[in-house]
Amino acid sequence: MPRRLTLALALLLAASPAARAGDDKPDGKKPTPAKKTGPQPAKIFVRIPAAATLTIDGNATAQTGDRRTVLTPPLAPGRPFRYTLKATYIDGDRKIVRMAVARVEAGKETVIDLRPGSLDGSSSQIVYVPTPQRVVDRMLQMAKVTRDDVVFDLGCGDGRVVVTAAKKYGARGVGVDIDPKRVEESKANVARAGVGKRVEVREGDALRVPDLARATVVMTYMLPEFMDKLKPILLKQLKPGTRIVAHDYALPGWPPEDTVTIAAPARLFAHTLYLWTVPQRKKPADVD
């Protein structure tokens, strides 16, 4: 049975009263749990605004409330699996979307918090707005990209930044986006541009990139909450000399070394680009 169908079935089972019932025997004694070595489901506990809708890998879930439990299909033991969670709800007159990647294993429990301000959600509001190509070109110019660079685009959208870096400058690129639709679109654009040998596109949380230290250039166009979380990650993981360029939203409390404004007649505000270079780390003072 295809994975999406089995997941949809599991979601329905997890929402049913029978699946949530206790496992007491009729005589009131708890059964002795049997050791399982074959495929087992994983549990995902989700903290979420009570009125939010929740989808997992694009499958709608039936549960409501601010604490929800999702049972996956049986998974092979000893290896990780990933599911993309998406919460949608209304806050005042705004539609808020939060997404997170749940990494699960057979027989284990994972907790994901999609409430406003939580660390699991990639942003309090995920809005995909493509960066105009002329702005992409200026961002790459600000970073002085060359063929020797590795350009990471955090929240890569349709992949145009890493595609341009590879096609125009010969750089290598890594695009990361949490939205499976954007990842699919990016991969199609990479293939169309013929830069598949130099560009990798991944589905994942842009705040949890395990090999970010490889980057010599980091590009991002994300909202302020994301930038606030991103700043300490960049300072901790990036090598001194790595260039960072942000579109519209600056890294808080870090004065940029260059700022460029690009007029945009079709927008209410102009495009603003910010550049930073990761400084040398301070060495501990000598002790006599």
JSON list of C-alpha atoms in Angstrom, two decimals, residues 55-260:
[
{"chain": "A", "resi": 55, "resn": "THR", "atom": "CA", "xyz": [-1.82, 18.21, 7.74]},
{"chain": "A", "resi": 56, "resn": "ILE", "atom": "CA", "xyz": [0.99, 15.65, 7.67]},
{"chain": "A", "resi": 57, "resn": "ASP", "atom": "CA", "xyz": [2.71, 15.08, 4.34]},
{"chain": "A", "resi": 58, "resn": "GLY", "atom": "CA", "xyz": [-0.32, 16.74, 2.78]},
{"chain": "A", "resi": 59, "resn": "ASN", "atom": "CA", "xyz": [-2.84, 14.44, 4.51]},
{"chain": "A", "resi": 60, "resn": "ALA", "atom": "CA", "xyz": [-5.54, 16.20, 6.55]},
{"chain": "A", "resi": 61, "resn": "THR", "atom": "CA", "xyz": [-5.95, 15.01, 10.15]},
{"chain": "A", "resi": 62, "resn": "ALA", "atom": "CA", "xyz": [-9.32, 14.67, 11.86]},
{"chain": "A", "resi": 63, "resn": "GLN", "atom": "CA", "xyz": [-8.39, 15.57, 15.43]},
{"chain": "A", "resi": 64, "resn": "THR", "atom": "CA", "xyz": [-9.04, 18.93, 17.10]},
{"chain": "A", "resi": 65, "resn": "GLY", "atom": "CA", "xyz": [-7.82, 20.60, 20.27]},
{"chain": "A", "resi": 66, "resn": "ASP", "atom": "CA", "xyz": [-4.45, 21.91, 21.40]},
{"chain": "A", "resi": 67, "resn": "ARG", "atom": "CA", "xyz": [-2.88, 18.47, 22.03]},
{"chain": "A", "resi": 68, "resn": "ARG", "atom": "CA", "xyz": [-3.03, 15.90, 19.27]},
{"chain": "A", "resi": 69, "resn": "THR", "atom": "CA", "xyz": [-1.57, 12.44, 18.84]},
{"chain": "A", "resi": 70, "resn": "VAL", "atom": "CA", "xyz": [-0.75, 11.01, 15.42]},
{"chain": "A", "resi": 71, "resn": "LEU", "atom": "CA", "xyz": [0.14, 7.38, 14.78]},
{"chain": "A", "resi": 72, "resn": "THR", "atom": "CA", "xyz": [2.29, 6.69, 11.72]},
{"chain": "A", "resi": 73, "resn": "PRO", "atom": "CA", "xyz": [2.12, 3.54, 9.61]},
{"chain": "A", "resi": 74, "resn": "PRO", "atom": "CA", "xyz": [4.38, 0.67, 10.77]},
{"chain": "A", "resi": 75, "resn": "LEU", "atom": "CA", "xyz": [7.99, 1.72, 10.19]},
{"chain": "A", "resi": 76, "resn": "ALA", "atom": "CA", "xyz": [11.11, -0.38, 9.74]},
{"chain": "A", "resi": 77, "resn": "PRO", "atom": "CA", "xyz": [13.10, -0.36, 12.99]},
{"chain": "A", "resi": 78, "resn": "GLY", "atom": "CA", "xyz": [16.52, 1.21, 13.36]},
{"chain": "A", "resi": 79, "resn": "ARG", "atom": "CA", "xyz": [16.22, 3.95, 10.74]},
{"chain": "A", "resi": 80, "resn": "PRO", "atom": "CA", "xyz": [14.82, 7.50, 10.83]},
{"chain": "A", "resi": 81, "resn": "PHE", "atom": "CA", "xyz": [11.76, 8.70, 8.91]},
{"chain": "A", "resi": 82, "resn": "ARG", "atom": "CA", "xyz": [10.60, 12.25, 8.26]},
{"chain": "A", "resi": 83, "resn": "TYR", "atom": "CA", "xyz": [7.12, 13.75, 8.11]},
{"chain": "A", "resi": 84, "resn": "THR", "atom": "CA", "xyz": [6.28, 17.35, 7.26]},
{"chain": "A", "resi": 85, "resn": "LEU", "atom": "CA", "xyz": [3.68, 18.91, 9.59]},
{"chain": "A", "resi": 86, "resn": "LYS", "atom": "CA", "xyz": [1.74, 22.01, 8.61]},
{"chain": "A", "resi": 87, "resn": "ALA", "atom": "CA", "xyz": [-0.53, 23.97, 10.96]},
{"chain": "A", "resi": 88, "resn": "THR", "atom": "CA", "xyz": [-2.86, 26.66, 9.61]},
{"chain": "A", "resi": 89, "resn": "TYR", "atom": "CA", "xyz": [-4.94, 29.04, 11.73]},
{"chain": "A", "resi": 90, "resn": "ILE", "atom": "CA", "xyz": [-6.30, 32.59, 11.85]},
{"chain": "A", "resi": 91, "resn": "ASP", "atom": "CA", "xyz": [-4.80, 35.23, 14.12]},
{"chain": "A", "resi": 92, "resn": "GLY", "atom": "CA", "xyz": [-6.86, 38.42, 13.92]},
{"chain": "A", "resi": 93, "resn": "ASP", "atom": "CA", "xyz": [-7.02, 39.20, 10.21]},
{"chain": "A", "resi": 94, "resn": "ARG", "atom": "CA", "xyz": [-3.94, 37.14, 9.32]},
{"chain": "A", "resi": 95, "resn": "LYS", "atom": "CA", "xyz": [-3.68, 33.58, 8.09]},
{"chain": "A", "resi": 96, "resn": "ILE", "atom": "CA", "xyz": [-0.79, 31.96, 9.93]},
{"chain": "A", "resi": 97, "resn": "VAL", "atom": "CA", "xyz": [1.04, 28.90, 8.64]},
{"chain": "A", "resi": 98, "resn": "ARG", "atom": "CA", "xyz": [3.66, 27.04, 10.67]},
{"chain": "A", "resi": 99, "resn": "MET", "atom": "CA", "xyz": [5.58, 24.05, 9.40]},
{"chain": "A", "resi": 100, "resn": "ALA", "atom": "CA", "xyz": [8.04, 21.62, 10.97]},
{"chain": "A", "resi": 101, "resn": "VAL", "atom": "CA", "xyz": [9.78, 18.40, 10.03]},
{"chain": "A", "resi": 102, "resn": "ALA", "atom": "CA", "xyz": [9.19, 15.55, 12.51]},
{"chain": "A", "resi": 103, "resn": "ARG", "atom": "CA", "xyz": [12.01, 13.01, 12.61]},
{"chain": "A", "resi": 104, "resn": "VAL", "atom": "CA", "xyz": [10.62, 9.75, 13.95]},
{"chain": "A", "resi": 105, "resn": "GLU", "atom": "CA", "xyz": [11.65, 6.14, 14.54]},
{"chain": "A", "resi": 106, "resn": "ALA", "atom": "CA", "xyz": [9.67, 2.94, 14.91]},
{"chain": "A", "resi": 107, "resn": "GLY", "atom": "CA", "xyz": [8.24, 2.47, 18.41]},
{"chain": "A", "resi": 108, "resn": "LYS", "atom": "CA", "xyz": [9.37, 5.90, 19.62]},
{"chain": "A", "resi": 109, "resn": "GLU", "atom": "CA", "xyz": [7.58, 9.14, 20.50]},
{"chain": "A", "resi": 110, "resn": "THR", "atom": "CA", "xyz": [8.33, 12.59, 19.07]},
{"chain": "A", "resi": 111, "resn": "VAL", "atom": "CA", "xyz": [6.94, 15.91, 20.33]},
{"chain": "A", "resi": 112, "resn": "ILE", "atom": "CA", "xyz": [6.42, 18.81, 17.91]},
{"chain": "A", "resi": 113, "resn": "ASP", "atom": "CA", "xyz": [5.32, 22.27, 19.06]},
{"chain": "A", "resi": 114, "resn": "LEU", "atom": "CA", "xyz": [3.59, 24.36, 16.39]},
{"chain": "A", "resi": 115, "resn": "ARG", "atom": "CA", "xyz": [2.25, 27.06, 18.71]},
{"chain": "A", "resi": 116, "resn": "PRO", "atom": "CA", "xyz": [3.22, 30.71, 18.06]},
{"chain": "A", "resi": 117, "resn": "GLY", "atom": "CA", "xyz": [6.74, 31.44, 19.20]},
{"chain": "A", "resi": 118, "resn": "SER", "atom": "CA", "xyz": [7.81, 27.81, 19.56]},
{"chain": "A", "resi": 119, "resn": "LEU", "atom": "CA", "xyz": [11.24, 26.64, 18.43]},
{"chain": "A", "resi": 120, "resn": "ASP", "atom": "CA", "xyz": [9.91, 23.77, 16.31]},
{"chain": "A", "resi": 121, "resn": "GLY", "atom": "CA", "xyz": [8.02, 25.89, 13.79]},
{"chain": "A", "resi": 122, "resn": "SER", "atom": "CA", "xyz": [10.24, 27.42, 11.12]},
{"chain": "A", "resi": 123, "resn": "SER", "atom": "CA", "xyz": [8.38, 30.74, 11.28]},
{"chain": "A", "resi": 124, "resn": "SER", "atom": "CA", "xyz": [5.28, 32.27, 12.78]},
{"chain": "A", "resi": 125, "resn": "GLN", "atom": "CA", "xyz": [4.09, 32.99, 9.27]},
{"chain": "A", "resi": 126, "resn": "ILE", "atom": "CA", "xyz": [5.35, 31.22, 6.18]},
{"chain": "A", "resi": 127, "resn": "VAL", "atom": "CA", "xyz": [4.65, 33.26, 3.09]},
{"chain": "A", "resi": 128, "resn": "TYR", "atom": "CA", "xyz": [6.23, 32.37, -0.21]},
{"chain": "A", "resi": 129, "resn": "VAL", "atom": "CA", "xyz": [7.08, 35.51, -2.16]},
{"chain": "A", "resi": 130, "resn": "PRO", "atom": "CA", "xyz": [9.47, 34.91, -5.08]},
{"chain": "A", "resi": 131, "resn": "THR", "atom": "CA", "xyz": [12.47, 37.24, -5.15]},
{"chain": "A", "resi": 132, "resn": "PRO", "atom": "CA", "xyz": [12.63, 39.12, -8.49]},
{"chain": "A", "resi": 133, "resn": "GLN", "atom": "CA", "xyz": [15.53, 37.99, -10.65]},
{"chain": "A", "resi": 134, "resn": "ARG", "atom": "CA", "xyz": [17.17, 41.43, -10.64]},
{"chain": "A", "resi": 135, "resn": "VAL", "atom": "CA", "xyz": [17.19, 41.31, -6.83]},
{"chain": "A", "resi": 136, "resn": "VAL", "atom": "CA", "xyz": [18.69, 37.80, -6.91]},
{"chain": "A", "resi": 137, "resn": "ASP", "atom": "CA", "xyz": [21.43, 39.09, -9.21]},
{"chain": "A", "resi": 138, "resn": "ARG", "atom": "CA", "xyz": [22.19, 41.99, -6.85]},
{"chain": "A", "resi": 139, "resn": "MET", "atom": "CA", "xyz": [22.31, 39.68, -3.81]},
{"chain": "A", "resi": 140, "resn": "LEU", "atom": "CA", "xyz": [24.90, 37.48, -5.52]},
{"chain": "A", "resi": 141, "resn": "GLN", "atom": "CA", "xyz": [26.89, 40.56, -6.55]},
{"chain": "A", "resi": 142, "resn": "MET", "atom": "CA", "xyz": [26.88, 41.87, -2.97]},
{"chain": "A", "resi": 143, "resn": "ALA", "atom": "CA", "xyz": [28.29, 38.55, -1.76]},
{"chain": "A", "resi": 144, "resn": "LYS", "atom": "CA", "xyz": [30.92, 38.61, -4.55]},
{"chain": "A", "resi": 145, "resn": "VAL", "atom": "CA", "xyz": [30.12, 35.02, -5.46]},
{"chain": "A", "resi": 146, "resn": "THR", "atom": "CA", "xyz": [32.71, 33.09, -7.49]},
{"chain": "A", "resi": 147, "resn": "ARG", "atom": "CA", "xyz": [33.05, 29.54, -8.74]},
{"chain": "A", "resi": 148, "resn": "ASP", "atom": "CA", "xyz": [34.92, 28.69, -5.54]},
{"chain": "A", "resi": 149, "resn": "ASP", "atom": "CA", "xyz": [31.88, 29.41, -3.34]},
{"chain": "A", "resi": 150, "resn": "VAL", "atom": "CA", "xyz": [29.28, 27.14, -1.77]},
{"chain": "A", "resi": 151, "resn": "VAL", "atom": "CA", "xyz": [26.02, 29.11, -1.61]},
{"chain": "A", "resi": 152, "resn": "PHE", "atom": "CA", "xyz": [23.37, 27.98, 0.88]},
{"chain": "A", "resi": 153, "resn": "ASP", "atom": "CA", "xyz": [19.89, 29.47, 0.39]},
{"chain": "A", "resi": 154, "resn": "LEU", "atom": "CA", "xyz": [17.81, 29.03, 3.55]},
{"chain": "A", "resi": 155, "resn": "GLY", "atom": "CA", "xyz": [14.17, 29.02, 2.50]},
{"chain": "A", "resi": 156, "resn": "CYS", "atom": "CA", "xyz": [15.04, 28.57, -1.17]},
{"chain": "A", "resi": 157, "resn": "GLY", "atom": "CA", "xyz": [11.53, 28.82, -2.61]},
{"chain": "A", "resi": 158, "resn": "ASP", "atom": "CA", "xyz": [11.74, 27.96, -6.31]},
{"chain": "A", "resi": 159, "resn": "GLY", "atom": "CA", "xyz": [15.53, 27.66, -6.20]},
{"chain": "A", "resi": 160, "resn": "ARG", "atom": "CA", "xyz": [16.33, 30.68, -8.31]},
{"chain": "A", "resi": 161, "resn": "VAL", "atom": "CA", "xyz": [19.17, 31.89, -6.05]},
{"chain": "A", "resi": 162, "resn": "VAL", "atom": "CA", "xyz": [21.18, 28.64, -6.15]},
{"chain": "A", "resi": 163, "resn": "VAL", "atom": "CA", "xyz": [20.35, 28.08, -9.82]},
{"chain": "A", "resi": 164, "resn": "THR", "atom": "CA", "xyz": [21.65, 31.56, -10.72]},
{"chain": "A", "resi": 165, "resn": "ALA", "atom": "CA", "xyz": [24.75, 31.12, -8.53]},
{"chain": "A", "resi": 166, "resn": "ALA", "atom": "CA", "xyz": [25.59, 27.89, -10.37]},
{"chain": "A", "resi": 167, "resn": "LYS", "atom": "CA", "xyz": [24.66, 28.99, -13.91]},
{"chain": "A", "resi": 168, "resn": "LYS", "atom": "CA", "xyz": [26.11, 32.52, -13.83]},
{"chain": "A", "resi": 169, "resn": "TYR", "atom": "CA", "xyz": [29.11, 32.10, -11.52]},
{"chain": "A", "resi": 170, "resn": "GLY", "atom": "CA", "xyz": [29.82, 28.36, -11.55]},
{"chain": "A", "resi": 171, "resn": "ALA", "atom": "CA", "xyz": [29.36, 28.15, -7.78]},
{"chain": "A", "resi": 172, "resn": "ARG", "atom": "CA", "xyz": [27.98, 25.15, -5.95]},
{"chain": "A", "resi": 173, "resn": "GLY", "atom": "CA", "xyz": [24.61, 25.60, -4.27]},
{"chain": "A", "resi": 174, "resn": "VAL", "atom": "CA", "xyz": [22.45, 24.04, -1.58]},
{"chain": "A", "resi": 175, "resn": "GLY", "atom": "CA", "xyz": [18.80, 25.06, -1.30]},
{"chain": "A", "resi": 176, "resn": "VAL", "atom": "CA", "xyz": [16.76, 24.18, 1.79]},
{"chain": "A", "resi": 177, "resn": "ASP", "atom": "CA", "xyz": [12.99, 24.58, 2.09]},
{"chain": "A", "resi": 178, "resn": "ILE", "atom": "CA", "xyz": [10.46, 23.04, 4.43]},
{"chain": "A", "resi": 179, "resn": "ASP", "atom": "CA", "xyz": [7.61, 23.09, 1.91]},
{"chain": "A", "resi": 180, "resn": "PRO", "atom": "CA", "xyz": [7.54, 19.94, -0.28]},
{"chain": "A", "resi": 181, "resn": "LYS", "atom": "CA", "xyz": [5.88, 21.89, -3.12]},
{"chain": "A", "resi": 182, "resn": "ARG", "atom": "CA", "xyz": [8.72, 24.42, -3.18]},
{"chain": "A", "resi": 183, "resn": "VAL", "atom": "CA", "xyz": [11.31, 21.64, -3.10]},
{"chain": "A", "resi": 184, "resn": "GLU", "atom": "CA", "xyz": [9.65, 19.92, -6.05]},
{"chain": "A", "resi": 185, "resn": "GLU", "atom": "CA", "xyz": [9.55, 23.22, -7.95]},
{"chain": "A", "resi": 186, "resn": "SER", "atom": "CA", "xyz": [13.21, 23.94, -7.13]},
{"chain": "A", "resi": 187, "resn": "LYS", "atom": "CA", "xyz": [14.36, 20.53, -8.34]},
{"chain": "A", "resi": 188, "resn": "ALA", "atom": "CA", "xyz": [12.47, 21.03, -11.59]},
{"chain": "A", "resi": 189, "resn": "ASN", "atom": "CA", "xyz": [14.16, 24.41, -12.09]},
{"chain": "A", "resi": 190, "resn": "VAL", "atom": "CA", "xyz": [17.57, 22.91, -11.32]},
{"chain": "A", "resi": 191, "resn": "ALA", "atom": "CA", "xyz": [17.00, 20.22, -13.95]},
{"chain": "A", "resi": 192, "resn": "ARG", "atom": "CA", "xyz": [15.68, 22.74, -16.46]},
{"chain": "A", "resi": 193, "resn": "ALA", "atom": "CA", "xyz": [18.78, 24.93, -16.00]},
{"chain": "A", "resi": 194, "resn": "GLY", "atom": "CA", "xyz": [21.11, 21.94, -16.37]},
{"chain": "A", "resi": 195, "resn": "VAL", "atom": "CA", "xyz": [22.96, 22.61, -13.10]},
{"chain": "A", "resi": 196, "resn": "GLY", "atom": "CA", "xyz": [22.12, 19.38, -11.29]},
{"chain": "A", "resi": 197, "resn": "LYS", "atom": "CA", "xyz": [25.79, 18.48, -10.82]},
{"chain": "A", "resi": 198, "resn": "ARG", "atom": "CA", "xyz": [26.43, 21.70, -8.88]},
{"chain": "A", "resi": 199, "resn": "VAL", "atom": "CA", "xyz": [23.15, 22.25, -7.01]},
{"chain": "A", "resi": 200, "resn": "GLU", "atom": "CA", "xyz": [21.44, 20.20, -4.30]},
{"chain": "A", "resi": 201, "resn": "VAL", "atom": "CA", "xyz": [17.90, 20.94, -3.08]},
{"chain": "A", "resi": 202, "resn": "ARG", "atom": "CA", "xyz": [16.66, 19.50, 0.22]},
{"chain": "A", "resi": 203, "resn": "GLU", "atom": "CA", "xyz": [13.38, 19.35, 2.06]},
{"chain": "A", "resi": 204, "resn": "GLY", "atom": "CA", "xyz": [13.98, 20.34, 5.66]},
{"chain": "A", "resi": 205, "resn": "ASP", "atom": "CA", "xyz": [13.98, 22.94, 8.41]},
{"chain": "A", "resi": 206, "resn": "ALA", "atom": "CA", "xyz": [16.28, 25.83, 7.47]},
{"chain": "A", "resi": 207, "resn": "LEU", "atom": "CA", "xyz": [17.12, 26.27, 11.16]},
{"chain": "A", "resi": 208, "resn": "ARG", "atom": "CA", "xyz": [18.50, 22.74, 11.36]},
{"chain": "A", "resi": 209, "resn": "VAL", "atom": "CA", "xyz": [20.98, 22.33, 8.53]},
{"chain": "A", "resi": 210, "resn": "PRO", "atom": "CA", "xyz": [23.61, 19.82, 9.68]},
{"chain": "A", "resi": 211, "resn": "ASP", "atom": "CA", "xyz": [26.35, 20.87, 7.26]},
{"chain": "A", "resi": 212, "resn": "LEU", "atom": "CA", "xyz": [25.79, 24.63, 7.28]},
{"chain": "A", "resi": 213, "resn": "ALA", "atom": "CA", "xyz": [29.48, 25.08, 8.16]},
{"chain": "A", "resi": 214, "resn": "ARG", "atom": "CA", "xyz": [30.27, 24.17, 4.51]},
{"chain": "A", "resi": 215, "resn": "ALA", "atom": "CA", "xyz": [28.76, 27.44, 3.33]},
{"chain": "A", "resi": 216, "resn": "THR", "atom": "CA", "xyz": [30.94, 30.30, 2.16]},
{"chain": "A", "resi": 217, "resn": "VAL", "atom": "CA", "xyz": [27.84, 32.34, 1.29]},
{"chain": "A", "resi": 218, "resn": "VAL", "atom": "CA", "xyz": [24.39, 32.24, 2.97]},
{"chain": "A", "resi": 219, "resn": "MET", "atom": "CA", "xyz": [21.30, 33.81, 1.40]},
{"chain": "A", "resi": 220, "resn": "THR", "atom": "CA", "xyz": [17.92, 34.22, 3.08]},
{"chain": "A", "resi": 221, "resn": "TYR", "atom": "CA", "xyz": [14.56, 35.91, 2.62]},
{"chain": "A", "resi": 222, "resn": "MET", "atom": "CA", "xyz": [12.65, 35.08, 5.79]},
{"chain": "A", "resi": 223, "resn": "LEU", "atom": "CA", "xyz": [10.49, 36.84, 8.35]},
{"chain": "A", "resi": 224, "resn": "PRO", "atom": "CA", "xyz": [11.85, 38.54, 11.53]},
{"chain": "A", "resi": 225, "resn": "GLU", "atom": "CA", "xyz": [11.06, 35.66, 13.91]},
{"chain": "A", "resi": 226, "resn": "PHE", "atom": "CA", "xyz": [13.13, 33.33, 11.77]},
{"chain": "A", "resi": 227, "resn": "MET", "atom": "CA", "xyz": [15.99, 35.83, 11.53]},
{"chain": "A", "resi": 228, "resn": "ASP", "atom": "CA", "xyz": [16.05, 36.17, 15.31]},
{"chain": "A", "resi": 229, "resn": "LYS", "atom": "CA", "xyz": [16.48, 32.39, 15.67]},
{"chain": "A", "resi": 230, "resn": "LEU", "atom": "CA", "xyz": [18.95, 32.19, 12.79]},
{"chain": "A", "resi": 231, "resn": "LYS", "atom": "CA", "xyz": [21.48, 34.75, 14.02]},
{"chain": "A", "resi": 232, "resn": "PRO", "atom": "CA", "xyz": [23.10, 32.67, 16.83]},
{"chain": "A", "resi": 233, "resn": "ILE", "atom": "CA", "xyz": [23.18, 29.63, 14.52]},
{"chain": "A", "resi": 234, "resn": "LEU", "atom": "CA", "xyz": [25.11, 31.55, 11.86]},
{"chain": "A", "resi": 235, "resn": "LEU", "atom": "CA", "xyz": [27.57, 33.00, 14.35]},
{"chain": "A", "resi": 236, "resn": "LYS", "atom": "CA", "xyz": [28.20, 29.59, 15.89]},
{"chain": "A", "resi": 237, "resn": "GLN", "atom": "CA", "xyz": [28.43, 27.42, 12.79]},
{"chain": "A", "resi": 238, "resn": "LEU", "atom": "CA", "xyz": [29.77, 29.55, 9.94]},
{"chain": "A", "resi": 239, "resn": "LYS", "atom": "CA", "xyz": [33.46, 29.97, 9.27]},
{"chain": "A", "resi": 240, "resn": "PRO", "atom": "CA", "xyz": [34.98, 33.46, 9.63]},
{"chain": "A", "resi": 241, "resn": "GLY", "atom": "CA", "xyz": [34.83, 35.24, 6.30]},
{"chain": "A", "resi": 242, "resn": "THR", "atom": "CA", "xyz": [31.51, 33.67, 5.25]},
{"chain": "A", "resi": 243, "resn": "ARG", "atom": "CA", "xyz": [29.24, 36.26, 3.64]},
{"chain": "A", "resi": 244, "resn": "ILE", "atom": "CA", "xyz": [25.56, 36.55, 4.52]},
{"chain": "A", "resi": 245, "resn": "VAL", "atom": "CA", "xyz": [23.00, 38.44, 2.44]},
{"chain": "A", "resi": 246, "resn": "ALA", "atom": "CA", "xyz": [19.41, 38.94, 3.63]},
{"chain": "A", "resi": 247, "resn": "HIS", "atom": "CA", "xyz": [16.48, 40.31, 1.67]},
{"chain": "A", "resi": 248, "resn": "ASP", "atom": "CA", "xyz": [14.18, 42.81, 3.45]},
{"chain": "A", "resi": 249, "resn": "TYR", "atom": "CA", "xyz": [14.64, 41.46, 7.00]},
{"chain": "A", "resi": 250, "resn": "ALA", "atom": "CA", "xyz": [17.94, 42.05, 8.81]},
{"chain": "A", "resi": 251, "resn": "LEU", "atom": "CA", "xyz": [19.63, 39.96, 11.48]},
{"chain": "A", "resi": 252, "resn": "PRO", "atom": "CA", "xyz": [18.69, 41.70, 14.74]},
{"chain": "A", "resi": 253, "resn": "GLY", "atom": "CA", "xyz": [21.41, 43.45, 16.72]},
{"chain": "A", "resi": 254, "resn": "TRP", "atom": "CA", "xyz": [24.09, 42.93, 14.07]},
{"chain": "A", "resi": 255, "resn": "PRO", "atom": "CA", "xyz": [24.84, 46.11, 12.09]},
{"chain": "A", "resi": 256, "resn": "PRO", "atom": "CA", "xyz": [25.29, 45.24, 8.39]},
{"chain": "A", "resi": 257, "resn": "GLU", "atom": "CA", "xyz": [28.47, 46.31, 6.64]},
{"chain": "A", "resi": 258, "resn": "ASP", "atom": "CA", "xyz": [26.53, 47.20, 3.51]},
{"chain": "A", "resi": 259, "resn": "THR", "atom": "CA", "xyz": [22.90, 48.00, 2.74]},
{"chain": "A", "resi": 260, "resn": "VAL", "atom": "CA", "xyz": [21.43, 48.32, -0.75]}
]
